[in-house]
Amino acid sequence: QVRLVESGGGVVQPGGSLRLSCEASGFAFSTYGMDWVRQAPGKGLEWVAFIGYHGDNKYYADSVKGRFTISRDNSKNTLWLQMNSLRADDTAVYYCANDGGRLWFKQLDSWGQGTLVTVSS
Amino acid sequence: QSVLTQPPSVSAAPGQRVTISCSGSNSNIGNNYVSWYQQFPGTAPKLLIYENDQRPSGIPDRFSGSKSGTSATLGITGLQTGDEADYYCGTWDSRLTTGVFGGGTKLTVL
C-alpha cells in the first residue's frame, strides 16, 4: 500500500532554515507529481508547493515563493522541501502527498502523517 | 482569505442528507477538476472525491460530488456520527498557477 513518511520537522528560530523529507513507497513514485501542504494550528489546509513527476515543473504558493524549494530524487523515492528565511507564520504541520496530476496539482491521492514545524525564538 | 469559499459549518441529523458548497471562479473551479478531502481531528486529510465526481476505491457511495460552472458540491447521504469531520475542496488555479483549497467546513451530525 502507499506509504509516505515525512521527517525533518522541529523547532527553529525566525530566519532559520529547515529541510523536510518525505520517503515514499508502495507506488511508482517516478510517475506521480508530488505536493507539500501545510496546516497551521487550528487552521485550514494551505497548499505549499508542487513538483512534476520528472522534477521540471515546480509551482509555489505566493506565501513561500523565493524562500522554499521543492525537489525530488526518483532514484531514492524521496521528496524534499527546503525552507529558508522561516517566519512565525510558517508554523504548521507539513504534509507530503502524491498527486494524480503529473504536471500540476490535480488531486492528492494519499497523504503522509505530517511533520510539525515550529518557528519560534 | 481562501480563493475557494466554503461555509464554515453545516449540520444535520443522523440518516439525513447534507451538502457542502465550494465556490470559486473561472480560473479555478470553472476550468479545472475539483477534489474533496475529509479530515478528522489530529489526522491527515483523506481523498473523498476527485475529478469532480469520482470516488476512490473504498469510499462509500453515500459520498458524491458535482460541479456546475464555478461551483462544486459535496453531498453526503445517510449521515452517520462517524462522518463528523472537516471537509475541504481543492483545485488548481490556472491564473495563479497554484493549488488552492477552500477554508474548510465542519460537519456536525446532531
Short mmCIF file of C-alpha atoms in Angstrom, two decimals:
data_model
loop_
_atom_site.label_atom_id
_atom_site.label_comp_id
_atom_site.label_asym_id
_atom_site.label_seq_id
_atom_site.Cartn_x
_atom_site.Cartn_y
_atom_site.Cartn_z
CA GLN A 1 0.00 0.00 0.00
CA VAL A 2 1.02 3.64 -0.45
CA ARG A 3 3.22 4.92 2.33
CA LEU A 4 4.50 8.48 2.72
CA VAL A 5 6.68 9.28 5.72
CA GLU A 6 7.70 12.86 6.46
CA SER A 7 10.62 13.80 8.67
CA GLY A 8 12.77 16.80 9.48
CA GLY A 9 10.33 18.94 11.40
CA GLY A 10 11.24 20.64 14.64
CA VAL A 11 11.70 23.97 16.36
CA VAL A 12 13.67 26.66 14.52
CA GLN A 13 14.29 30.33 15.18
CA PRO A 14 12.86 33.03 12.90
CA GLY A 15 15.14 33.48 9.91
CA GLY A 16 16.40 29.93 10.20
CA SER A 17 16.26 27.01 7.79
CA LEU A 18 14.88 23.51 7.82
CA ARG A 19 14.77 20.69 5.28
CA LEU A 20 11.80 18.35 5.26
CA SER A 21 11.98 14.89 3.71
CA CYS A 22 9.25 12.57 2.50
CA GLU A 23 10.11 8.92 1.83
CA ALA A 24 7.66 7.21 -0.49
CA SER A 25 6.88 3.53 -1.02
CA GLY A 26 4.12 1.30 -2.36
CA PHE A 27 3.59 3.14 -5.65
CA ALA A 28 5.50 4.18 -8.77
CA PHE A 29 6.97 7.36 -7.30
CA SER A 30 8.60 8.50 -10.55
CA THR A 31 5.24 8.65 -12.34
CA TYR A 32 3.48 10.92 -9.84
CA GLY A 33 3.55 14.62 -9.21
CA MET A 34 4.09 15.41 -5.53
CA ASP A 35 2.89 18.21 -3.27
CA TRP A 36 3.54 19.76 0.10
CA VAL A 37 0.51 21.03 2.01
CA ARG A 38 0.58 22.67 5.44
CA GLN A 39 -1.88 23.29 8.21
CA ALA A 40 -1.27 25.91 10.88
CA PRO A 41 -2.59 25.07 14.35
CA GLY A 42 -6.38 25.26 14.36
CA LYS A 43 -6.48 26.44 10.74
CA GLY A 44 -7.38 25.00 7.36
CA LEU A 45 -5.26 23.40 4.67
CA GLU A 46 -2.83 25.56 2.69
CA TRP A 47 -1.24 24.25 -0.48
CA VAL A 48 2.50 24.99 -0.44
CA ALA A 49 4.24 23.54 -3.50
CA PHE A 50 4.05 21.04 -6.37
CA ILE A 51 6.73 19.23 -8.35
CA GLY A 52 6.07 17.35 -11.56
CA TYR A 53 6.86 13.68 -11.99
CA HIS A 54 10.16 14.36 -13.74
CA GLY A 55 11.12 17.24 -11.45
CA ASP A 56 11.00 20.02 -14.02
CA ASN A 57 7.60 21.59 -13.28
CA LYS A 58 7.62 23.39 -9.93
CA TYR A 59 4.96 25.69 -8.52
CA TYR A 60 4.80 27.54 -5.21
CA ALA A 61 2.27 29.40 -3.10
CA ASP A 62 2.96 33.14 -3.07
CA SER A 63 3.48 32.94 0.70
CA VAL A 64 6.58 30.75 0.28
CA LYS A 65 7.88 31.72 -3.17
CA GLY A 66 11.55 32.65 -3.06
CA ARG A 67 12.01 31.09 0.39
CA PHE A 68 11.03 27.41 -0.11
CA THR A 69 12.34 24.96 -2.70
CA ILE A 70 10.72 21.66 -3.60
CA SER A 71 12.85 18.88 -5.08
CA ARG A 72 12.83 15.14 -5.62
CA ASP A 73 15.09 12.19 -6.37
CA ASN A 74 13.22 9.48 -8.23
CA SER A 75 16.09 7.02 -7.74
CA LYS A 76 15.61 7.35 -3.97
CA ASN A 77 11.79 7.70 -3.93
CA THR A 78 12.26 10.83 -1.86
CA LEU A 79 10.74 14.32 -1.89
CA TRP A 80 12.20 17.32 -0.08
CA LEU A 81 11.16 20.80 0.95
CA GLN A 82 14.00 23.20 1.71
CA MET A 83 12.66 26.02 3.86
CA ASN A 84 14.73 29.18 4.32
CA SER A 85 14.07 32.54 5.98
CA LEU A 86 11.45 30.93 8.16
CA ARG A 87 8.84 33.12 9.82
CA ALA A 88 6.45 32.59 12.70
CA ASP A 89 3.54 32.21 10.27
CA ASP A 90 5.28 29.19 8.70
CA THR A 91 4.49 27.27 11.89
CA ALA A 92 2.34 24.32 10.81
CA VAL A 93 2.09 20.61 10.27
CA TYR A 94 3.57 19.90 6.84
CA TYR A 95 2.14 17.02 4.81
CA CYS A 96 3.52 15.46 1.66
CA ALA A 97 1.08 13.89 -0.77
CA ASN A 98 1.16 12.15 -4.12
CA ASP A 99 -0.78 13.90 -6.84
CA GLY A 100 -3.00 12.47 -9.55
CA GLY A 101 -1.60 15.20 -11.77
CA ARG A 102 1.82 14.69 -13.34
CA LEU A 103 2.46 18.31 -14.41
CA TRP A 104 0.35 20.41 -12.00
CA PHE A 105 -1.91 19.92 -8.99
CA LYS A 106 -4.93 17.74 -9.73
CA GLN A 107 -5.83 15.81 -6.60
CA LEU A 108 -3.96 14.49 -3.58
CA ASP A 109 -4.39 10.73 -3.61
CA SER A 110 -2.53 9.76 -0.45
CA TRP A 111 -1.05 11.78 2.39
CA GLY A 112 1.71 11.26 4.92
CA GLN A 113 1.15 11.62 8.65
CA GLY A 114 2.70 15.09 8.71
CA THR A 115 5.67 16.67 10.45
CA LEU A 116 5.39 19.69 12.75
CA VAL A 117 7.48 22.78 12.10
CA THR A 118 7.53 25.40 14.84
CA VAL A 119 9.18 28.75 14.18
CA SER A 120 9.81 30.49 17.47
CA SER A 121 12.53 32.30 19.34
CA GLN B 1 -8.96 34.56 2.92
CA SER B 2 -9.30 31.45 0.77
CA VAL B 3 -9.63 31.54 -3.01
CA LEU B 4 -12.40 28.96 -2.73
CA THR B 5 -15.37 29.73 -0.48
CA GLN B 6 -16.97 27.10 1.74
CA PRO B 7 -19.48 27.52 4.56
CA PRO B 8 -17.67 27.31 7.91
CA SER B 9 -20.11 24.77 9.27
CA VAL B 10 -23.08 22.59 8.37
CA SER B 11 -25.18 20.27 10.46
CA ALA B 12 -27.85 17.65 10.04
CA ALA B 13 -29.39 14.74 11.88
CA PRO B 14 -28.26 11.12 11.54
CA GLY B 15 -29.70 9.49 8.43
CA GLN B 16 -30.29 12.82 6.73
CA ARG B 17 -28.55 14.30 3.70
CA VAL B 18 -26.23 17.30 3.73
CA THR B 19 -24.48 19.27 1.03
CA ILE B 20 -21.32 21.37 1.28
CA SER B 21 -20.73 24.04 -1.33
CA CYS B 22 -17.45 25.30 -2.76
CA SER B 23 -17.50 28.49 -4.79
CA GLY B 24 -14.70 29.75 -7.00
CA SER B 25 -14.11 31.38 -10.35
CA ASN B 26 -13.39 30.62 -13.99
CA SER B 27 -9.65 30.37 -13.36
CA ASN B 28 -10.03 27.59 -10.79
CA ILE B 29 -13.23 25.55 -10.48
CA GLY B 30 -14.57 26.76 -13.82
CA ASN B 31 -11.73 25.19 -15.79
CA ASN B 32 -10.16 22.53 -13.57
CA TYR B 33 -11.11 19.37 -11.71
CA VAL B 34 -12.32 19.68 -8.13
CA SER B 35 -11.36 17.27 -5.36
CA TRP B 36 -12.73 16.87 -1.83
CA TYR B 37 -10.98 15.80 1.37
CA GLN B 38 -12.16 14.59 4.77
CA GLN B 39 -10.11 15.29 7.88
CA PHE B 40 -10.67 14.06 11.41
CA PRO B 41 -9.02 15.95 14.30
CA GLY B 42 -5.34 15.16 14.66
CA THR B 43 -5.14 13.08 11.49
CA ALA B 44 -4.08 13.63 7.89
CA PRO B 45 -6.71 14.50 5.29
CA LYS B 46 -8.11 11.75 3.07
CA LEU B 47 -9.23 11.98 -0.55
CA LEU B 48 -13.01 11.57 -0.87
CA ILE B 49 -13.79 12.78 -4.39
CA TYR B 50 -11.58 13.51 -7.40
CA GLU B 51 -12.25 14.76 -10.94
CA ASN B 52 -15.41 16.50 -9.66
CA ASP B 53 -17.47 13.38 -9.10
CA GLN B 54 -15.25 10.27 -8.92
CA ARG B 55 -14.85 8.22 -5.75
CA PRO B 56 -11.56 6.45 -4.96
CA SER B 57 -11.90 2.78 -4.17
CA GLY B 58 -13.14 2.23 -0.63
CA ILE B 59 -15.15 5.46 -0.42
CA PRO B 60 -18.85 4.64 0.14
CA ASP B 61 -21.38 5.79 -2.42
CA ARG B 62 -23.00 7.86 0.33
CA PHE B 63 -20.43 10.47 -0.71
CA SER B 64 -20.94 12.23 -4.04
CA GLY B 65 -19.53 15.21 -5.87
CA SER B 66 -20.80 17.51 -8.57
CA LYS B 67 -19.70 20.65 -10.38
CA SER B 68 -21.59 23.33 -12.23
CA GLY B 69 -19.86 26.37 -13.66
CA THR B 70 -17.69 27.91 -10.96
CA SER B 71 -19.18 25.97 -8.05
CA ALA B 72 -18.85 22.45 -6.72
CA THR B 73 -20.84 20.50 -4.18
CA LEU B 74 -20.11 17.57 -1.90
CA GLY B 75 -23.15 15.54 -0.91
CA ILE B 76 -23.35 13.06 1.94
CA THR B 77 -26.43 10.88 2.40
CA GLY B 78 -27.40 8.58 5.27
CA LEU B 79 -25.38 10.70 7.70
CA GLN B 80 -23.58 8.88 10.48
CA THR B 81 -21.97 10.25 13.62
CA GLY B 82 -18.70 8.95 12.22
CA ASP B 83 -18.99 11.47 9.38
CA GLU B 84 -18.34 14.34 11.78
CA ALA B 85 -15.16 15.88 10.38
CA ASP B 86 -13.78 18.83 8.47
CA TYR B 87 -14.25 18.81 4.70
CA TYR B 88 -12.13 20.71 2.18
CA CYS B 89 -12.46 21.32 -1.54
CA GLY B 90 -9.38 21.84 -3.69
CA THR B 91 -8.43 22.56 -7.26
CA TRP B 92 -5.79 24.14 -9.49
CA ASP B 93 -5.95 27.85 -10.28
CA SER B 94 -4.72 28.37 -13.83
CA ARG B 95 -4.28 32.15 -13.43
CA LEU B 96 -2.38 31.99 -10.13
CA THR B 97 -0.62 28.74 -11.15
CA THR B 98 -1.11 27.43 -7.64
CA GLY B 99 -3.16 24.78 -5.93
CA VAL B 100 -6.00 26.24 -3.88
CA PHE B 101 -8.19 24.94 -1.06
CA GLY B 102 -11.42 26.12 0.44
CA GLY B 103 -11.38 27.28 4.04
CA GLY B 104 -12.97 24.05 5.20
CA THR B 105 -16.42 23.10 6.51
CA LYS B 106 -17.02 21.49 9.86
CA LEU B 107 -19.79 18.90 9.66
CA THR B 108 -21.79 18.23 12.81
CA VAL B 109 -24.14 15.28 12.95
CA LEU B 110 -26.69 16.25 15.58
#
